[in-house]
Amino acid sequence: MPLVLKIVGAVAVAFIGVSLYFLSTGNALLFHTVPEGHLGVYRRFGAILPTTTGPGLHFKNPLTTTADFIQITLQTDTVTNIPCGTSGGVTIYFDKIEVVNKLDRQHVLQTVTDYGIDYDKIWIFDKIHHEINQFCSSHTLHEVYIDMFDQLDESLAKALQDSCDKWDTGIEIIAIRVTKPKIPSNILKEFESVEAGKARLRVLEQEQLATRKAAETEAMRERIYAEKEAVIAQIEAQKSANVSRINQDQVTSETRAEADRKKMVSQIKEEQLTLEKRGQAERERIDNELYKEKRQMENDLAFDKQKKEIELQQVQLTDRFLRLREIEEMARALGSTTKVYFGDSIPDMMMQLFPSGSVTSTQELSQAA
């Protein structure tokens, strides 16, 4: 019985201890809120779970799981009191270097798994210390404090970004702000005296520069005035030459135009004469052709007329026509005589006058008379 009580007591003490631990770490609740601009990363018995949660209310087992919130918006990490030893053996301190950076959302789980919740200590804080010491060890105090100080922020940003990209951390370096380092007071006084001397030297240089600029300005003004006068004289000479050339060109153009006009008139007259000759020749050719056509037509008409007459004569040369012509001739002969014959022998006499076969009958003879 006492052993059982001891066991129960031990369990109760363990439970109370675990409860107090979770209450002290803020992971005792069943629910939790991931703030805006963060992702929730969870560990179960120390092992990181492969899932993340976005902003809002989420639940977890407080006995087995703890939650960490990783910022994924712009954040500024401030690295303070950074010692730096120059190549000359002087130790100086940078009071503050601010690094503006951002962790990519897609790299949160892998970066936390590889480098822990405080990943920025490795890649921002420790890296700044390393790069500052690298820079100072290879440069003198004067270079670090004055000559190359304006390049330090760009050099640090490039070095940090190259390292983050090489190891694929997902960290983007946005900007770096570096404060002026602290140097020993005795060296600072020397720098101040040197700077004061440089300031006086710069004043003298500026005065000399102003005097030289004034002299150069006056010389430039005189040179500009001389060049202006020379340009004006050149313009006047060019203007006179242009006027003379224009007048000469005008006279030449008028002479050339007159010659061209006369040549054109001559060409026009020659062309006109040529056209008249061609027209006269054309008219003569047309007249000759008309005359030839007229003569040909007259010849054709005469030929056709003669041909028709011959054809008509050939048509008329029949036996009946020939007998008719004989009768007309006999009638004409009888009509021209003054003698009148009477008696029965008249037919015989007619037969003697006209051979046999010329007159076929007395009836025809009567008709012919």
Short mmCIF file of C-alpha atoms in Angstrom, two decimals:
data_model
loop_
_atom_site.label_atom_id
_atom_site.label_comp_id
_atom_site.label_asym_id
_atom_site.label_seq_id
_atom_site.Cartn_x
_atom_site.Cartn_y
_atom_site.Cartn_z
CA MET A 1 0.00 0.00 0.00
CA PRO A 2 2.70 2.56 0.78
CA LEU A 3 4.34 1.68 -2.58
CA VAL A 4 1.14 2.50 -4.45
CA LEU A 5 0.86 5.78 -2.66
CA LYS A 6 4.41 6.60 -3.56
CA ILE A 7 3.73 5.88 -7.24
CA VAL A 8 0.57 7.97 -7.27
CA GLY A 9 2.39 10.78 -5.56
CA ALA A 10 5.22 10.65 -8.10
CA VAL A 11 2.76 10.77 -11.01
CA ALA A 12 0.94 13.70 -9.43
CA VAL A 13 4.17 15.58 -8.90
CA ALA A 14 5.21 14.88 -12.51
CA PHE A 15 1.84 16.06 -13.80
CA ILE A 16 2.02 19.21 -11.72
CA GLY A 17 5.58 19.84 -12.96
CA VAL A 18 4.61 19.41 -16.60
CA SER A 19 1.59 21.66 -16.14
CA LEU A 20 3.72 24.35 -14.50
CA TYR A 21 6.23 24.10 -17.38
CA PHE A 22 3.60 24.61 -20.06
CA LEU A 23 2.02 27.42 -18.09
CA SER A 24 5.39 29.14 -17.80
CA THR A 25 6.12 28.76 -21.55
CA GLY A 26 2.70 29.89 -22.75
CA ASN A 27 1.95 26.57 -24.50
CA ALA A 28 -0.55 25.26 -21.96
CA LEU A 29 -3.64 26.30 -23.89
CA LEU A 30 -5.42 24.13 -26.43
CA PHE A 31 -5.70 27.05 -28.85
CA HIS A 32 -3.30 29.79 -29.92
CA THR A 33 -3.25 32.75 -32.32
CA VAL A 34 -0.66 33.23 -35.06
CA PRO A 35 -0.13 36.99 -35.51
CA GLU A 36 -0.35 38.70 -38.89
CA GLY A 37 2.90 38.60 -40.88
CA HIS A 38 4.01 35.34 -39.22
CA LEU A 39 3.81 31.60 -39.85
CA GLY A 40 3.27 29.04 -37.13
CA VAL A 41 5.94 26.31 -36.86
CA TYR A 42 5.26 23.34 -34.54
CA ARG A 43 7.50 20.92 -32.65
CA ARG A 44 6.21 17.65 -31.23
CA PHE A 45 8.49 16.16 -28.62
CA GLY A 46 11.26 18.37 -30.04
CA ALA A 47 10.81 17.31 -33.71
CA ILE A 48 9.63 19.97 -36.15
CA LEU A 49 6.37 19.03 -37.85
CA PRO A 50 6.22 19.28 -41.67
CA THR A 51 3.29 21.72 -41.68
CA THR A 52 2.91 25.42 -40.96
CA THR A 53 -0.10 27.61 -40.22
CA GLY A 54 -0.99 31.11 -41.29
CA PRO A 55 -2.30 34.03 -39.26
CA GLY A 56 -5.40 33.27 -37.17
CA LEU A 57 -6.72 30.94 -34.45
CA HIS A 58 -5.35 27.38 -34.37
CA PHE A 59 -5.43 24.38 -32.00
CA LYS A 60 -2.70 22.05 -30.70
CA ASN A 61 -2.06 19.52 -27.95
CA PRO A 62 -0.27 21.45 -25.20
CA LEU A 63 1.20 18.28 -23.70
CA THR A 64 3.01 17.15 -26.86
CA THR A 65 3.24 20.16 -29.21
CA THR A 66 4.79 23.61 -28.91
CA ALA A 67 4.31 26.50 -31.38
CA ASP A 68 6.79 29.12 -32.58
CA PHE A 69 5.95 32.15 -34.70
CA ILE A 70 8.32 33.02 -37.56
CA GLN A 71 8.07 36.51 -39.06
CA ILE A 72 7.86 36.60 -42.90
CA THR A 73 7.44 40.36 -43.31
CA LEU A 74 10.19 42.98 -43.30
CA GLN A 75 12.13 42.97 -40.05
CA THR A 76 15.13 44.90 -38.80
CA ASP A 77 17.88 43.07 -36.91
CA THR A 78 20.14 45.41 -34.92
CA VAL A 79 23.68 44.25 -34.25
CA THR A 80 25.40 46.32 -31.51
CA ASN A 81 28.92 46.90 -30.13
CA ILE A 82 30.90 45.27 -32.93
CA PRO A 83 34.68 45.34 -32.38
CA CYS A 84 36.89 45.81 -35.38
CA GLY A 85 40.69 45.66 -35.71
CA THR A 86 42.19 47.61 -38.63
CA SER A 87 45.26 46.54 -40.59
CA GLY A 88 47.28 49.10 -38.58
CA GLY A 89 46.41 47.43 -35.27
CA VAL A 90 43.88 50.01 -34.07
CA THR A 91 40.69 48.61 -32.50
CA ILE A 92 37.49 50.50 -33.14
CA TYR A 93 33.84 49.77 -32.38
CA PHE A 94 30.69 50.04 -34.42
CA ASP A 95 27.88 50.99 -32.05
CA LYS A 96 25.06 49.73 -34.22
CA ILE A 97 24.48 48.12 -37.60
CA GLU A 98 20.89 47.63 -38.71
CA VAL A 99 20.02 44.91 -41.24
CA VAL A 100 16.62 45.07 -42.93
CA ASN A 101 15.74 41.58 -44.17
CA LYS A 102 12.87 39.30 -45.05
CA LEU A 103 12.45 35.51 -44.91
CA ASP A 104 10.72 33.91 -47.88
CA ARG A 105 7.48 32.10 -46.99
CA GLN A 106 8.46 28.98 -48.97
CA HIS A 107 11.77 28.63 -47.09
CA VAL A 108 10.42 28.99 -43.54
CA LEU A 109 10.13 25.28 -42.70
CA GLN A 110 13.44 24.29 -44.26
CA THR A 111 15.38 27.22 -42.76
CA VAL A 112 13.97 26.62 -39.26
CA THR A 113 14.71 22.90 -39.60
CA ASP A 114 18.32 23.54 -40.69
CA TYR A 115 19.23 26.54 -38.49
CA GLY A 116 16.62 26.68 -35.72
CA ILE A 117 14.17 29.32 -34.60
CA ASP A 118 17.00 31.82 -34.18
CA TYR A 119 18.26 31.40 -37.75
CA ASP A 120 19.01 35.12 -37.99
CA LYS A 121 21.70 34.82 -35.29
CA ILE A 122 23.74 32.67 -37.66
CA TRP A 123 23.08 34.50 -40.92
CA ILE A 124 22.66 38.09 -39.67
CA PHE A 125 24.31 38.74 -36.27
CA ASP A 126 27.29 36.37 -36.50
CA LYS A 127 27.76 37.13 -40.22
CA ILE A 128 27.90 40.90 -39.53
CA HIS A 129 30.65 40.39 -36.96
CA HIS A 130 32.59 38.22 -39.40
CA GLU A 131 32.29 40.56 -42.38
CA ILE A 132 33.13 43.66 -40.31
CA ASN A 133 36.32 42.00 -39.04
CA GLN A 134 37.19 40.89 -42.57
CA PHE A 135 36.70 44.41 -43.87
CA CYS A 136 38.66 46.13 -41.10
CA SER A 137 41.57 43.70 -41.16
CA SER A 138 42.26 44.46 -44.81
CA HIS A 139 42.02 48.27 -44.56
CA THR A 140 43.64 51.06 -42.62
CA LEU A 141 41.89 53.17 -40.05
CA HIS A 142 41.76 56.10 -42.42
CA GLU A 143 40.14 53.93 -45.11
CA VAL A 144 37.61 52.45 -42.69
CA TYR A 145 36.71 55.71 -41.02
CA ILE A 146 36.83 58.08 -44.01
CA ASP A 147 37.82 56.87 -47.46
CA MET A 148 35.77 53.65 -47.77
CA PHE A 149 33.10 54.17 -45.13
CA ASP A 150 30.51 55.10 -47.77
CA GLN A 151 31.06 51.71 -49.45
CA LEU A 152 30.77 49.62 -46.27
CA ASP A 153 26.97 49.20 -46.33
CA GLU A 154 26.96 48.00 -49.92
CA SER A 155 29.87 45.65 -49.26
CA LEU A 156 28.13 44.13 -46.21
CA ALA A 157 24.81 43.76 -48.07
CA LYS A 158 26.48 41.95 -50.96
CA ALA A 159 28.46 39.64 -48.66
CA LEU A 160 25.39 38.69 -46.60
CA GLN A 161 23.20 38.16 -49.65
CA ASP A 162 25.80 36.00 -51.37
CA SER A 163 26.08 33.76 -48.30
CA CYS A 164 22.31 33.44 -47.90
CA ASP A 165 21.89 32.60 -51.60
CA LYS A 166 24.74 30.09 -51.53
CA TRP A 167 23.14 28.14 -48.66
CA ASP A 168 19.58 28.67 -49.95
CA THR A 169 18.28 30.17 -46.71
CA GLY A 170 15.50 32.20 -48.34
CA ILE A 171 16.69 35.37 -46.57
CA GLU A 172 16.58 38.55 -48.67
CA ILE A 173 18.80 41.44 -47.54
CA ILE A 174 16.87 44.65 -48.21
CA ALA A 175 19.21 47.29 -46.80
CA ILE A 176 21.99 47.84 -44.24
CA ARG A 177 22.53 50.97 -42.17
CA VAL A 178 25.97 51.42 -40.59
CA THR A 179 26.75 54.03 -37.93
CA LYS A 180 30.10 55.80 -37.77
CA PRO A 181 32.58 53.70 -35.75
CA LYS A 182 34.07 54.85 -32.45
CA ILE A 183 37.82 55.41 -32.47
CA PRO A 184 40.22 56.25 -29.62
CA SER A 185 40.06 59.89 -28.49
CA ASN A 186 43.70 60.68 -29.26
CA ILE A 187 43.33 59.31 -32.76
CA LEU A 188 40.03 61.14 -33.10
CA LYS A 189 41.78 64.44 -32.27
CA GLU A 190 44.37 63.70 -34.91
CA PHE A 191 41.63 62.97 -37.39
CA GLU A 192 39.87 66.16 -36.41
CA SER A 193 43.06 68.18 -36.87
CA VAL A 194 43.70 66.47 -40.18
CA GLU A 195 40.14 67.11 -41.21
CA ALA A 196 40.44 70.74 -40.10
CA GLY A 197 43.58 71.07 -42.21
CA LYS A 198 41.81 69.42 -45.09
CA ALA A 199 38.90 71.77 -44.59
CA ARG A 200 41.22 74.81 -44.70
CA LEU A 201 42.92 73.32 -47.73
CA ARG A 202 39.57 72.79 -49.37
CA VAL A 203 38.65 76.41 -48.61
CA LEU A 204 41.88 77.60 -50.22
CA GLU A 205 41.30 75.28 -53.13
CA GLN A 206 37.79 76.60 -53.49
CA GLU A 207 39.05 80.19 -53.40
CA GLN A 208 41.71 79.39 -55.99
CA LEU A 209 39.13 77.56 -58.00
CA ALA A 210 36.76 80.52 -57.78
CA THR A 211 39.56 82.92 -58.88
CA ARG A 212 40.53 80.60 -61.68
CA LYS A 213 36.91 80.19 -62.69
CA ALA A 214 36.47 83.99 -62.72
CA ALA A 215 39.53 84.39 -64.95
CA GLU A 216 38.37 81.56 -67.16
CA THR A 217 34.91 83.12 -67.30
CA GLU A 218 36.33 86.50 -68.34
CA ALA A 219 38.58 84.87 -70.93
CA MET A 220 35.65 82.82 -72.12
CA ARG A 221 33.50 85.97 -72.34
CA GLU A 222 36.16 87.73 -74.42
CA ARG A 223 36.61 84.65 -76.59
CA ILE A 224 32.87 84.38 -77.08
CA TYR A 225 32.68 88.06 -78.02
CA ALA A 226 35.55 87.67 -80.51
CA GLU A 227 33.99 84.53 -81.93
CA LYS A 228 30.67 86.34 -82.16
CA GLU A 229 32.25 89.23 -84.08
CA ALA A 230 34.06 86.77 -86.34
CA VAL A 231 30.85 84.86 -86.95
CA ILE A 232 28.99 88.12 -87.72
CA ALA A 233 31.71 89.17 -90.17
CA GLN A 234 31.66 85.73 -91.74
CA ILE A 235 27.88 85.88 -92.01
CA GLU A 236 28.04 89.33 -93.65
CA ALA A 237 30.69 88.13 -96.09
CA GLN A 238 28.69 85.03 -96.83
CA LYS A 239 25.57 87.15 -97.26
CA SER A 240 27.34 89.44 -99.78
CA ALA A 241 28.73 86.44 -101.61
CA ASN A 242 25.28 84.86 -101.66
CA VAL A 243 23.68 88.05 -103.01
CA SER A 244 26.34 88.31 -105.75
CA ARG A 245 25.95 84.67 -106.60
CA ILE A 246 22.16 85.00 -106.62
CA ASN A 247 22.37 88.00 -108.98
CA GLN A 248 24.80 86.17 -111.23
CA ASP A 249 22.67 83.07 -111.11
CA GLN A 250 19.62 85.20 -111.93
CA VAL A 251 21.35 86.75 -114.99
CA THR A 252 22.60 83.35 -116.05
CA SER A 253 19.15 81.90 -115.52
CA GLU A 254 17.55 84.68 -117.57
CA THR A 255 20.11 84.21 -120.39
CA ARG A 256 19.63 80.48 -120.26
CA ALA A 257 15.86 80.92 -120.16
CA GLU A 258 15.97 83.25 -123.20
CA ALA A 259 18.16 80.79 -125.08
CA ASP A 260 15.86 77.95 -124.10
CA ARG A 261 12.85 80.00 -125.19
CA LYS A 262 14.39 80.76 -128.60
CA LYS A 263 15.42 77.17 -128.99
CA MET A 264 11.93 76.07 -128.06
CA VAL A 265 10.36 78.54 -130.52
CA SER A 266 12.68 77.29 -133.25
CA GLN A 267 11.82 73.72 -132.43
CA ILE A 268 8.12 74.55 -132.44
CA LYS A 269 8.44 76.26 -135.84
CA GLU A 270 10.41 73.37 -137.25
CA GLU A 271 7.87 70.94 -135.89
CA GLN A 272 5.05 73.10 -137.29
CA LEU A 273 6.74 73.23 -140.73
CA THR A 274 7.33 69.50 -140.58
CA LEU A 275 3.70 68.94 -139.69
CA GLU A 276 2.57 71.22 -142.56
CA LYS A 277 4.77 69.33 -145.01
CA ARG A 278 3.46 66.07 -143.70
CA GLY A 279 -0.10 67.41 -143.98
CA GLN A 280 0.51 68.61 -147.55
CA ALA A 281 2.02 65.28 -148.50
CA GLU A 282 -0.87 63.51 -146.84
CA ARG A 283 -3.40 65.66 -148.71
CA GLU A 284 -1.64 64.98 -152.01
CA ARG A 285 -1.56 61.30 -151.26
CA ILE A 286 -5.27 61.37 -150.42
CA ASP A 287 -6.06 63.38 -153.59
CA ASN A 288 -4.06 60.92 -155.70
CA GLU A 289 -5.84 58.01 -154.10
CA LEU A 290 -9.22 59.71 -154.67
CA TYR A 291 -8.29 60.47 -158.28
CA LYS A 292 -7.16 56.88 -158.80
CA GLU A 293 -10.33 55.60 -157.22
CA LYS A 294 -12.41 57.98 -159.40
CA ARG A 295 -10.63 56.91 -162.61
CA GLN A 296 -10.94 53.32 -161.59
CA MET A 297 -14.63 53.82 -160.94
CA GLU A 298 -15.14 55.54 -164.30
CA ASN A 299 -13.25 52.77 -166.08
CA ASP A 300 -15.27 50.19 -164.21
CA LEU A 301 -18.53 51.97 -165.15
CA ALA A 302 -17.47 52.27 -168.84
CA PHE A 303 -16.41 48.67 -168.83
CA ASP A 304 -19.67 47.59 -167.24
CA LYS A 305 -21.67 49.72 -169.71
CA GLN A 306 -19.79 48.35 -172.70
CA LYS A 307 -20.13 44.87 -171.32
CA LYS A 308 -23.86 45.32 -170.86
CA GLU A 309 -24.18 46.75 -174.37
CA ILE A 310 -22.32 43.79 -175.79
CA GLU A 311 -24.48 41.46 -173.76
CA LEU A 312 -27.56 43.34 -174.97
CA GLN A 313 -26.40 43.16 -178.56
CA GLN A 314 -25.72 39.45 -178.18
CA VAL A 315 -29.21 39.06 -176.81
CA GLN A 316 -30.69 41.08 -179.71
CA LEU A 317 -28.84 39.22 -182.55
CA THR A 318 -31.60 36.70 -183.20
CA ASP A 319 -33.09 35.60 -186.56
CA ARG A 320 -36.30 37.48 -185.91
CA PHE A 321 -34.38 40.67 -185.05
CA LEU A 322 -32.28 40.36 -188.21
CA ARG A 323 -35.39 39.89 -190.38
CA LEU A 324 -36.92 42.90 -188.67
CA ARG A 325 -33.85 44.95 -189.48
CA GLU A 326 -34.08 43.84 -193.18
CA ILE A 327 -37.72 44.82 -193.29
CA GLU A 328 -36.91 48.22 -191.80
CA GLU A 329 -34.21 48.74 -194.40
CA MET A 330 -36.58 47.76 -197.23
CA ALA A 331 -39.28 50.01 -195.87
CA ARG A 332 -36.82 52.86 -195.64
CA ALA A 333 -35.78 52.18 -199.29
CA LEU A 334 -39.36 52.09 -200.52
CA GLY A 335 -40.21 55.22 -198.63
CA SER A 336 -37.42 57.17 -200.25
CA THR A 337 -38.44 56.31 -203.88
CA THR A 338 -40.88 58.44 -205.95
CA LYS A 339 -41.95 55.66 -208.25
CA VAL A 340 -45.20 53.81 -207.72
CA TYR A 341 -45.73 50.37 -209.19
CA PHE A 342 -49.00 48.72 -209.86
CA GLY A 343 -49.88 45.24 -211.12
CA ASP A 344 -49.40 41.59 -210.36
CA SER A 345 -45.68 41.58 -210.88
CA ILE A 346 -44.91 43.59 -207.73
CA PRO A 347 -44.24 40.52 -205.60
CA ASP A 348 -41.82 39.19 -208.16
CA MET A 349 -40.04 42.46 -208.21
CA MET A 350 -39.76 42.40 -204.41
CA MET A 351 -38.35 38.98 -204.53
CA GLN A 352 -35.74 40.23 -206.95
CA LEU A 353 -34.89 43.13 -204.68
CA PHE A 354 -34.59 40.90 -201.69
CA PRO A 355 -33.02 37.54 -202.09
CA SER A 356 -34.83 34.40 -201.22
CA GLY A 357 -35.22 33.81 -197.53
CA SER A 358 -34.89 37.50 -196.56
CA VAL A 359 -38.63 38.13 -196.56
CA THR A 360 -40.81 35.34 -195.45
CA SER A 361 -44.15 36.78 -196.54
CA THR A 362 -45.96 39.68 -197.98
CA GLN A 363 -47.69 40.16 -194.65
CA GLU A 364 -44.41 40.88 -192.96
CA LEU A 365 -43.52 43.34 -195.69
CA SER A 366 -46.83 45.11 -195.20
CA GLN A 367 -46.30 45.23 -191.51
CA ALA A 368 -42.85 46.64 -192.01
CA ALA A 369 -44.18 49.38 -194.39
#
